[in-house]
């Protein structure tokens, strides 16, 4: 610049250079919210002030001193989730100057979003089942809670702790459970399942003749009557209580020789049940008549082996029999009766039937 001076008609000038002096940074200030809700973000800025009285927003180095939040290079603070209010300090550094800013991360009480009932959808009659209620919240968390429980059926009851007790039903029944908590409710459908009782044997009945002649056989059968009203022939374990007769595993009773009518009790055992039947083995005298079948028109030879005397007793000539008559043998002794059929082609006698009998 040029400076000019005027005095009594005289003038003089003087050239001056104005020198620019850069302003000096005098300080910085961080600004932004002092309270941030958990799970949200907030923007912070740094303003620098200078020796010439001017100010301007600058980009400092940002940092914070808490594990509950982070701040990026643009000054955006991200608050995490907290279980209570948490304090932290934001620090900005620029041009050798620093400033701090206190921030509170505010805990927001979560809001109940809904409830859910869980547990089995089928429960057998006369049994129990546990049900639980889970509450979900606005912050994404959930927990098991104790609601008010109710149900809409006379076939079951539910306790305050969520235990369902199923009653007796004659067919499947549907029950609706309702849980209520914090103004929210949820329903759960349950089927009370009818369980058919096991079918068991209630009784046994032995069928067969009430008397039989000595040295004959008779077939006995056992019928089981079941709890469902049905019945059917079964294969029991057979037994008898007398030496005057013996019964096979198939229910065939063989009567021995008796000197007088004898009472015999046979028993059938099946599925934990026992049935008995009393019959009479009738004496027919010293003569034993054994009915024969299947020998019509054939030549048959009968032989009797005396087990006590260890000798054969002849029973007569060859014949075409319908019965075999045995006489004059001792009682209470074992004999072997053999029936042989004549084979004309080989000219031999072939044994076709034999059994031991007690006279």
PDB file of N, CA, C and O in Angstrom, residues 257-318:
ATOM      1  N   UNK A 257     -56.187-149.308  32.978  1.00  0.00           N
ATOM      2  CA  UNK A 257     -57.061-150.335  33.526  1.00  0.00           C
ATOM      3  C   UNK A 257     -57.313-150.032  34.999  1.00  0.00           C
ATOM      4  O   UNK A 257     -56.394-149.723  35.748  1.00  0.00           O
ATOM      5  N   UNK A 258     -58.583-150.114  35.404  1.00  0.00           N
ATOM      6  CA  UNK A 258     -58.918-149.873  36.803  1.00  0.00           C
ATOM      7  C   UNK A 258     -59.758-151.023  37.316  1.00  0.00           C
ATOM      8  O   UNK A 258     -60.504-151.672  36.563  1.00  0.00           O
ATOM      9  N   UNK A 259     -59.628-151.282  38.612  1.00  0.00           N
ATOM     10  CA  UNK A 259     -60.412-152.351  39.222  1.00  0.00           C
ATOM     11  C   UNK A 259     -61.759-151.840  39.707  1.00  0.00           C
ATOM     12  O   UNK A 259     -62.667-152.619  39.990  1.00  0.00           O
ATOM     13  N   UNK A 260     -61.894-150.544  39.823  1.00  0.00           N
ATOM     14  CA  UNK A 260     -63.158-149.914  40.193  1.00  0.00           C
ATOM     15  C   UNK A 260     -63.158-148.514  39.595  1.00  0.00           C
ATOM     16  O   UNK A 260     -62.112-147.967  39.228  1.00  0.00           O
ATOM     17  N   UNK A 261     -64.358-147.932  39.458  1.00  0.00           N
ATOM     18  CA  UNK A 261     -64.444-146.596  38.905  1.00  0.00           C
ATOM     19  C   UNK A 261     -63.517-145.649  39.673  1.00  0.00           C
ATOM     20  O   UNK A 261     -63.469-145.668  40.907  1.00  0.00           O
ATOM     21  N   UNK A 262     -62.764-144.814  38.940  1.00  0.00           N
ATOM     22  CA  UNK A 262     -61.786-143.916  39.567  1.00  0.00           C
ATOM     23  C   UNK A 262     -62.025-142.493  39.097  1.00  0.00           C
ATOM     24  O   UNK A 262     -62.333-142.238  37.926  1.00  0.00           O
ATOM     25  N   UNK A 263     -61.885-141.554  40.051  1.00  0.00           N
ATOM     26  CA  UNK A 263     -62.032-140.132  39.733  1.00  0.00           C
ATOM     27  C   UNK A 263     -60.672-139.556  39.353  1.00  0.00           C
ATOM     28  O   UNK A 263     -59.671-139.784  40.053  1.00  0.00           O
ATOM     29  N   UNK A 264     -60.648-138.822  38.258  1.00  0.00           N
ATOM     30  CA  UNK A 264     -59.416-138.203  37.770  1.00  0.00           C
ATOM     31  C   UNK A 264     -59.692-136.720  37.536  1.00  0.00           C
ATOM     32  O   UNK A 264     -60.730-136.357  36.964  1.00  0.00           O
ATOM     33  N   UNK A 265     -58.785-135.868  37.985  1.00  0.00           N
ATOM     34  CA  UNK A 265     -58.895-134.426  37.740  1.00  0.00           C
ATOM     35  C   UNK A 265     -57.816-134.022  36.747  1.00  0.00           C
ATOM     36  O   UNK A 265     -56.619-134.276  36.970  1.00  0.00           O
ATOM     37  N   UNK A 266     -58.230-133.413  35.662  1.00  0.00           N
ATOM     38  CA  UNK A 266     -57.263-132.877  34.701  1.00  0.00           C
ATOM     39  C   UNK A 266     -57.243-131.360  34.843  1.00  0.00           C
ATOM     40  O   UNK A 266     -58.251-130.733  35.186  1.00  0.00           O
ATOM     41  N   UNK A 267     -56.084-130.769  34.600  1.00  0.00           N
ATOM     42  CA  UNK A 267     -55.906-129.325  34.739  1.00  0.00           C
ATOM     43  C   UNK A 267     -55.312-128.755  33.458  1.00  0.00           C
ATOM     44  O   UNK A 267     -54.471-129.395  32.805  1.00  0.00           O
ATOM     45  N   UNK A 268     -55.744-127.536  33.119  1.00  0.00           N
ATOM     46  CA  UNK A 268     -55.189-126.791  31.979  1.00  0.00           C
ATOM     47  C   UNK A 268     -54.699-125.444  32.497  1.00  0.00           C
ATOM     48  O   UNK A 268     -55.435-124.735  33.189  1.00  0.00           O
ATOM     49  N   UNK A 269     -53.462-125.097  32.174  1.00  0.00           N
ATOM     50  CA  UNK A 269     -52.877-123.835  32.622  1.00  0.00           C
ATOM     51  C   UNK A 269     -52.467-123.017  31.405  1.00  0.00           C
ATOM     52  O   UNK A 269     -51.766-123.516  30.511  1.00  0.00           O
ATOM     53  N   UNK A 270     -52.932-121.740  31.397  1.00  0.00           N
ATOM     54  CA  UNK A 270     -52.633-120.871  30.254  1.00  0.00           C
ATOM     55  C   UNK A 270     -52.721-119.421  30.697  1.00  0.00           C
ATOM     56  O   UNK A 270     -53.708-119.017  31.331  1.00  0.00           O
ATOM     57  N   UNK A 271     -51.691-118.636  30.366  1.00  0.00           N
ATOM     58  CA  UNK A 271     -51.668-117.184  30.623  1.00  0.00           C
ATOM     59  C   UNK A 271     -52.013-116.848  32.074  1.00  0.00           C
ATOM     60  O   UNK A 271     -52.723-115.893  32.356  1.00  0.00           O
ATOM     61  N   UNK A 272     -51.493-117.649  33.001  1.00  0.00           N
ATOM     62  CA  UNK A 272     -51.695-117.371  34.412  1.00  0.00           C
ATOM     63  C   UNK A 272     -53.028-117.850  34.967  1.00  0.00           C
ATOM     64  O   UNK A 272     -53.310-117.663  36.157  1.00  0.00           O
ATOM     65  N   UNK A 273     -53.871-118.447  34.126  1.00  0.00           N
ATOM     66  CA  UNK A 273     -55.158-118.977  34.569  1.00  0.00           C
ATOM     67  C   UNK A 273     -55.117-120.495  34.563  1.00  0.00           C
ATOM     68  O   UNK A 273     -54.389-121.120  33.778  1.00  0.00           O
ATOM     69  N   UNK A 274     -55.928-121.105  35.448  1.00  0.00           N
ATOM     70  CA  UNK A 274     -55.994-122.564  35.557  1.00  0.00           C
ATOM     71  C   UNK A 274     -57.454-122.992  35.562  1.00  0.00           C
ATOM     72  O   UNK A 274     -58.293-122.402  36.251  1.00  0.00           O
ATOM     73  N   UNK A 275     -57.743-124.020  34.789  1.00  0.00           N
ATOM     74  CA  UNK A 275     -59.074-124.628  34.796  1.00  0.00           C
ATOM     75  C   UNK A 275     -58.923-126.107  35.111  1.00  0.00           C
ATOM     76  O   UNK A 275     -57.911-126.735  34.756  1.00  0.00           O
ATOM     77  N   UNK A 276     -59.896-126.667  35.806  1.00  0.00           N
ATOM     78  CA  UNK A 276     -59.866-128.099  36.137  1.00  0.00           C
ATOM     79  C   UNK A 276     -61.174-128.755  35.702  1.00  0.00           C
ATOM     80  O   UNK A 276     -62.218-128.098  35.576  1.00  0.00           O
ATOM     81  N   UNK A 277     -61.088-130.056  35.482  1.00  0.00           N
ATOM     82  CA  UNK A 277     -62.278-130.841  35.142  1.00  0.00           C
ATOM     83  C   UNK A 277     -62.135-132.207  35.776  1.00  0.00           C
ATOM     84  O   UNK A 277     -61.085-132.854  35.666  1.00  0.00           O
ATOM     85  N   UNK A 278     -63.184-132.647  36.454  1.00  0.00           N
ATOM     86  CA  UNK A 278     -63.194-133.962  37.094  1.00  0.00           C
ATOM     87  C   UNK A 278     -63.957-134.933  36.202  1.00  0.00           C
ATOM     88  O   UNK A 278     -65.068-134.623  35.732  1.00  0.00           O
ATOM     89  N   UNK A 279     -63.358-136.093  35.940  1.00  0.00           N
ATOM     90  CA  UNK A 279     -64.006-137.107  35.136  1.00  0.00           C
ATOM     91  C   UNK A 279     -63.871-138.456  35.837  1.00  0.00           C
ATOM     92  O   UNK A 279     -63.075-138.604  36.775  1.00  0.00           O
ATOM     93  N   UNK A 280     -64.636-139.425  35.369  1.00  0.00           N
ATOM     94  CA  UNK A 280     -64.621-140.766  35.966  1.00  0.00           C
ATOM     95  C   UNK A 280     -64.113-141.763  34.936  1.00  0.00           C
ATOM     96  O   UNK A 280     -64.618-141.814  33.802  1.00  0.00           O
ATOM     97  N   UNK A 281     -63.088-142.528  35.317  1.00  0.00           N
ATOM     98  CA  UNK A 281     -62.635-143.660  34.521  1.00  0.00           C
ATOM     99  C   UNK A 281     -63.405-144.876  35.026  1.00  0.00           C
ATOM    100  O   UNK A 281     -63.280-145.265  36.201  1.00  0.00           O
ATOM    101  N   UNK A 282     -64.233-145.445  34.162  1.00  0.00           N
ATOM    102  CA  UNK A 282     -65.130-146.523  34.574  1.00  0.00           C
ATOM    103  C   UNK A 282     -64.509-147.890  34.324  1.00  0.00           C
ATOM    104  O   UNK A 282     -63.971-148.152  33.235  1.00  0.00           O
ATOM    105  N   UNK A 283     -64.602-148.756  35.360  1.00  0.00           N
ATOM    106  CA  UNK A 283     -64.127-150.134  35.235  1.00  0.00           C
ATOM    107  C   UNK A 283     -65.157-150.937  34.451  1.00  0.00           C
ATOM    108  O   UNK A 283     -66.360-150.791  34.644  1.00  0.00           O
ATOM    109  N   UNK A 284     -64.661-151.800  33.546  1.00  0.00           N
ATOM    110  CA  UNK A 284     -65.579-152.636  32.754  1.00  0.00           C
ATOM    111  C   UNK A 284     -65.317-154.119  32.991  1.00  0.00           C
ATOM    112  O   UNK A 284     -65.651-154.959  32.171  1.00  0.00           O
ATOM    113  N   UNK A 285     -64.678-154.495  34.086  1.00  0.00           N
ATOM    114  CA  UNK A 285     -64.455-155.903  34.417  1.00  0.00           C
ATOM    115  C   UNK A 285     -63.099-156.387  33.949  1.00  0.00           C
ATOM    116  O   UNK A 285     -62.232-155.620  33.540  1.00  0.00           O
ATOM    117  N   UNK A 286     -62.945-157.741  34.007  1.00  0.00           N
ATOM    118  CA  UNK A 286     -61.654-158.342  33.649  1.00  0.00           C
ATOM    119  C   UNK A 286     -61.425-158.341  32.157  1.00  0.00           C
ATOM    120  O   UNK A 286     -60.312-158.537  31.679  1.00  0.00           O
ATOM    121  N   UNK A 287     -62.474-158.144  31.421  1.00  0.00           N
ATOM    122  CA  UNK A 287     -62.338-158.137  29.961  1.00  0.00           C
ATOM    123  C   UNK A 287     -62.119-156.708  29.490  1.00  0.00           C
ATOM    124  O   UNK A 287     -62.811-155.781  29.878  1.00  0.00           O
ATOM    125  N   UNK A 288     -61.110-156.516  28.641  1.00  0.00           N
ATOM    126  CA  UNK A 288     -60.804-155.213  28.060  1.00  0.00           C
ATOM    127  C   UNK A 288     -61.129-155.266  26.578  1.00  0.00           C
ATOM    128  O   UNK A 288     -60.657-156.156  25.854  1.00  0.00           O
ATOM    129  N   UNK A 289     -61.957-154.362  26.126  1.00  0.00           N
ATOM    130  CA  UNK A 289     -62.325-154.290  24.714  1.00  0.00           C
ATOM    131  C   UNK A 289     -61.732-153.009  24.133  1.00  0.00           C
ATOM    132  O   UNK A 289     -62.045-151.908  24.592  1.00  0.00           O
ATOM    133  N   UNK A 290     -60.859-153.199  23.152  1.00  0.00           N
ATOM    134  CA  UNK A 290     -60.233-152.055  22.478  1.00  0.00           C
ATOM    135  C   UNK A 290     -60.853-151.918  21.097  1.00  0.00           C
ATOM    136  O   UNK A 290     -60.681-152.804  20.252  1.00  0.00           O
ATOM    137  N   UNK A 291     -61.578-150.833  20.832  1.00  0.00           N
ATOM    138  CA  UNK A 291     -62.152-150.663  19.487  1.00  0.00           C
ATOM    139  C   UNK A 291     -61.054-150.413  18.464  1.00  0.00           C
ATOM    140  O   UNK A 291     -60.053-149.740  18.742  1.00  0.00           O
ATOM    141  N   UNK A 292     -61.232-151.005  17.295  1.00  0.00           N
ATOM    142  CA  UNK A 292     -60.267-150.853  16.210  1.00  0.00           C
ATOM    143  C   UNK A 292     -60.967-150.200  15.018  1.00  0.00           C
ATOM    144  O   UNK A 292     -62.171-150.388  14.817  1.00  0.00           O
ATOM    145  N   UNK A 293     -60.207-149.493  14.239  1.00  0.00           N
ATOM    146  CA  UNK A 293     -60.746-148.906  13.011  1.00  0.00           C
ATOM    147  C   UNK A 293     -59.677-148.941  11.942  1.00  0.00           C
ATOM    148  O   UNK A 293     -58.477-148.927  12.240  1.00  0.00           O
ATOM    149  N   UNK A 294     -60.114-149.002  10.705  1.00  0.00           N
ATOM    150  CA  UNK A 294     -59.188-148.995   9.582  1.00  0.00           C
ATOM    151  C   UNK A 294     -58.705-150.374   9.180  1.00  0.00           C
ATOM    152  O   UNK A 294     -57.835-150.492   8.318  1.00  0.00           O
ATOM    153  N   UNK A 295     -59.248-151.430   9.793  1.00  0.00           N
ATOM    154  CA  UNK A 295     -58.772-152.787   9.474  1.00  0.00           C
ATOM    155  C   UNK A 295     -59.836-153.627   8.775  1.00  0.00           C
ATOM    156  O   UNK A 295     -59.683-154.842   8.643  1.00  0.00           O
ATOM    157  N   UNK A 296     -60.927-153.023   8.362  1.00  0.00           N
ATOM    158  CA  UNK A 296     -61.976-153.781   7.694  1.00  0.00           C
ATOM    159  C   UNK A 296     -61.435-154.441   6.433  1.00  0.00           C
ATOM    160  O   UNK A 296     -60.786-153.798   5.594  1.00  0.00           O
ATOM    161  N   UNK A 297     -61.712-155.751   6.308  1.00  0.00           N
ATOM    162  CA  UNK A 297     -61.273-156.490   5.121  1.00  0.00           C
ATOM    163  C   UNK A 297     -59.816-156.870   5.148  1.00  0.00           C
ATOM    164  O   UNK A 297     -59.288-157.359   4.144  1.00  0.00           O
ATOM    165  N   UNK A 298     -59.124-156.619   6.242  1.00  0.00           N
ATOM    166  CA  UNK A 298     -57.692-156.926   6.330  1.00  0.00           C
ATOM    167  C   UNK A 298     -57.450-158.011   7.378  1.00  0.00           C
ATOM    168  O   UNK A 298     -58.224-158.166   8.323  1.00  0.00           O
ATOM    169  N   UNK A 299     -56.370-158.720   7.172  1.00  0.00           N
ATOM    170  CA  UNK A 299     -55.976-159.754   8.119  1.00  0.00           C
ATOM    171  C   UNK A 299     -55.003-159.141   9.112  1.00  0.00           C
ATOM    172  O   UNK A 299     -53.972-158.602   8.728  1.00  0.00           O
ATOM    173  N   UNK A 300     -55.388-159.241  10.403  1.00  0.00           N
ATOM    174  CA  UNK A 300     -54.607-158.593  11.442  1.00  0.00           C
ATOM    175  C   UNK A 300     -54.218-159.614  12.495  1.00  0.00           C
ATOM    176  O   UNK A 300     -55.016-160.493  12.863  1.00  0.00           O
ATOM    177  N   UNK A 301     -53.006-159.497  12.976  1.00  0.00           N
ATOM    178  CA  UNK A 301     -52.512-160.356  14.045  1.00  0.00           C
ATOM    179  C   UNK A 301     -52.273-159.502  15.279  1.00  0.00           C
ATOM    180  O   UNK A 301     -51.563-158.500  15.224  1.00  0.00           O
ATOM    181  N   UNK A 302     -52.892-159.891  16.402  1.00  0.00           N
ATOM    182  CA  UNK A 302     -52.737-159.160  17.659  1.00  0.00           C
ATOM    183  C   UNK A 302     -51.830-159.930  18.589  1.00  0.00           C
ATOM    184  O   UNK A 302     -51.944-161.152  18.726  1.00  0.00           O
ATOM    185  N   UNK A 303     -50.913-159.196  19.263  1.00  0.00           N
ATOM    186  CA  UNK A 303     -49.999-159.819  20.213  1.00  0.00           C
ATOM    187  C   UNK A 303     -49.987-158.986  21.490  1.00  0.00           C
ATOM    188  O   UNK A 303     -50.126-157.775  21.446  1.00  0.00           O
ATOM    189  N   UNK A 304     -49.771-159.637  22.615  1.00  0.00           N
ATOM    190  CA  UNK A 304     -49.740-158.969  23.912  1.00  0.00           C
ATOM    191  C   UNK A 304     -48.461-159.348  24.624  1.00  0.00           C
ATOM    192  O   UNK A 304     -48.169-160.534  24.809  1.00  0.00           O
ATOM    193  N   UNK A 305     -47.704-158.365  25.004  1.00  0.00           N
ATOM    194  CA  UNK A 305     -46.440-158.606  25.709  1.00  0.00           C
ATOM    195  C   UNK A 305     -46.632-158.278  27.186  1.00  0.00           C
ATOM    196  O   UNK A 305     -47.056-157.181  27.539  1.00  0.00           O
ATOM    197  N   UNK A 306     -46.358-159.290  28.041  1.00  0.00           N
ATOM    198  CA  UNK A 306     -46.475-159.121  29.492  1.00  0.00           C
ATOM    199  C   UNK A 306     -45.145-158.573  29.998  1.00  0.00           C
ATOM    200  O   UNK A 306     -44.144-159.300  30.036  1.00  0.00           O
ATOM    201  N   UNK A 307     -45.142-157.286  30.393  1.00  0.00           N
ATOM    202  CA  UNK A 307     -43.905-156.652  30.828  1.00  0.00           C
ATOM    203  C   UNK A 307     -43.397-157.277  32.130  1.00  0.00           C
ATOM    204  O   UNK A 307     -42.191-157.389  32.336  1.00  0.00           O
ATOM    205  N   UNK A 308     -44.311-157.696  32.993  1.00  0.00           N
ATOM    206  CA  UNK A 308     -43.889-158.267  34.288  1.00  0.00           C
ATOM    207  C   UNK A 308     -43.290-159.653  34.097  1.00  0.00           C
ATOM    208  O   UNK A 308     -42.218-159.960  34.634  1.00  0.00           O
ATOM    209  N   UNK A 309     -43.995-160.479  33.326  1.00  0.00           N
ATOM    210  CA  UNK A 309     -43.535-161.857  33.126  1.00  0.00           C
ATOM    211  C   UNK A 309     -42.497-161.962  32.023  1.00  0.00           C
ATOM    212  O   UNK A 309     -41.854-163.011  31.866  1.00  0.00           O
ATOM    213  N   UNK A 310     -42.351-160.867  31.257  1.00  0.00           N
ATOM    214  CA  UNK A 310     -41.400-160.850  30.143  1.00  0.00           C
ATOM    215  C   UNK A 310     -41.686-161.991  29.163  1.00  0.00           C
ATOM    216  O   UNK A 310     -40.800-162.761  28.768  1.00  0.00           O
ATOM    217  N   UNK A 311     -42.974-162.076  28.744  1.00  0.00           N
ATOM    218  CA  UNK A 311     -43.342-163.112  27.786  1.00  0.00           C
ATOM    219  C   UNK A 311     -44.519-162.643  26.949  1.00  0.00           C
ATOM    220  O   UNK A 311     -45.253-161.732  27.322  1.00  0.00           O
ATOM    221  N   UNK A 312     -44.698-163.274  25.776  1.00  0.00           N
ATOM    222  CA  UNK A 312     -45.798-162.978  24.888  1.00  0.00           C
ATOM    223  C   UNK A 312     -47.030-163.784  25.287  1.00  0.00           C
ATOM    224  O   UNK A 312     -46.935-164.950  25.656  1.00  0.00           O
ATOM    225  N   UNK A 313     -48.170-163.159  25.236  1.00  0.00           N
ATOM    226  CA  UNK A 313     -49.434-163.829  25.511  1.00  0.00           C
ATOM    227  C   UNK A 313     -50.209-163.879  24.194  1.00  0.00           C
ATOM    228  O   UNK A 313     -50.512-162.836  23.601  1.00  0.00           O
ATOM    229  N   UNK A 314     -50.502-165.113  23.713  1.00  0.00           N
ATOM    230  CA  UNK A 314     -51.237-165.196  22.448  1.00  0.00           C
ATOM    231  C   UNK A 314     -52.656-164.667  22.613  1.00  0.00           C
ATOM    232  O   UNK A 314     -53.289-164.852  23.643  1.00  0.00           O
ATOM    233  N   UNK A 315     -53.161-164.031  21.556  1.00  0.00           N
ATOM    234  CA  UNK A 315     -54.514-163.479  21.576  1.00  0.00           C
ATOM    235  C   UNK A 315     -55.415-164.151  20.548  1.00  0.00           C
ATOM    236  O   UNK A 315     -56.410-163.573  20.120  1.00  0.00           O
ATOM    237  N   UNK A 316     -55.023-165.328  20.106  1.00  0.00           N
ATOM    238  CA  UNK A 316     -55.923-166.060  19.217  1.00  0.00           C
ATOM    239  C   UNK A 316     -55.435-166.067  17.786  1.00  0.00           C
ATOM    240  O   UNK A 316     -54.282-165.726  17.481  1.00  0.00           O
ATOM    241  N   UNK A 317     -56.331-166.549  16.910  1.00  0.00           N
ATOM    242  CA  UNK A 317     -56.007-166.725  15.508  1.00  0.00           C
ATOM    243  C   UNK A 317     -56.003-165.371  14.780  1.00  0.00           C
ATOM    244  O   UNK A 317     -56.393-164.347  15.328  1.00  0.00           O
ATOM    245  N   UNK A 318     -55.583-165.463  13.541  1.00  0.00           N
ATOM    246  CA  UNK A 318     -55.666-164.299  12.676  1.00  0.00           C
ATOM    247  C   UNK A 318     -57.137-164.009  12.404  1.00  0.00           C
ATOM    248  O   UNK A 318     -57.951-164.907  12.322  1.00  0.00           O
TER     249      UNK A 318
END
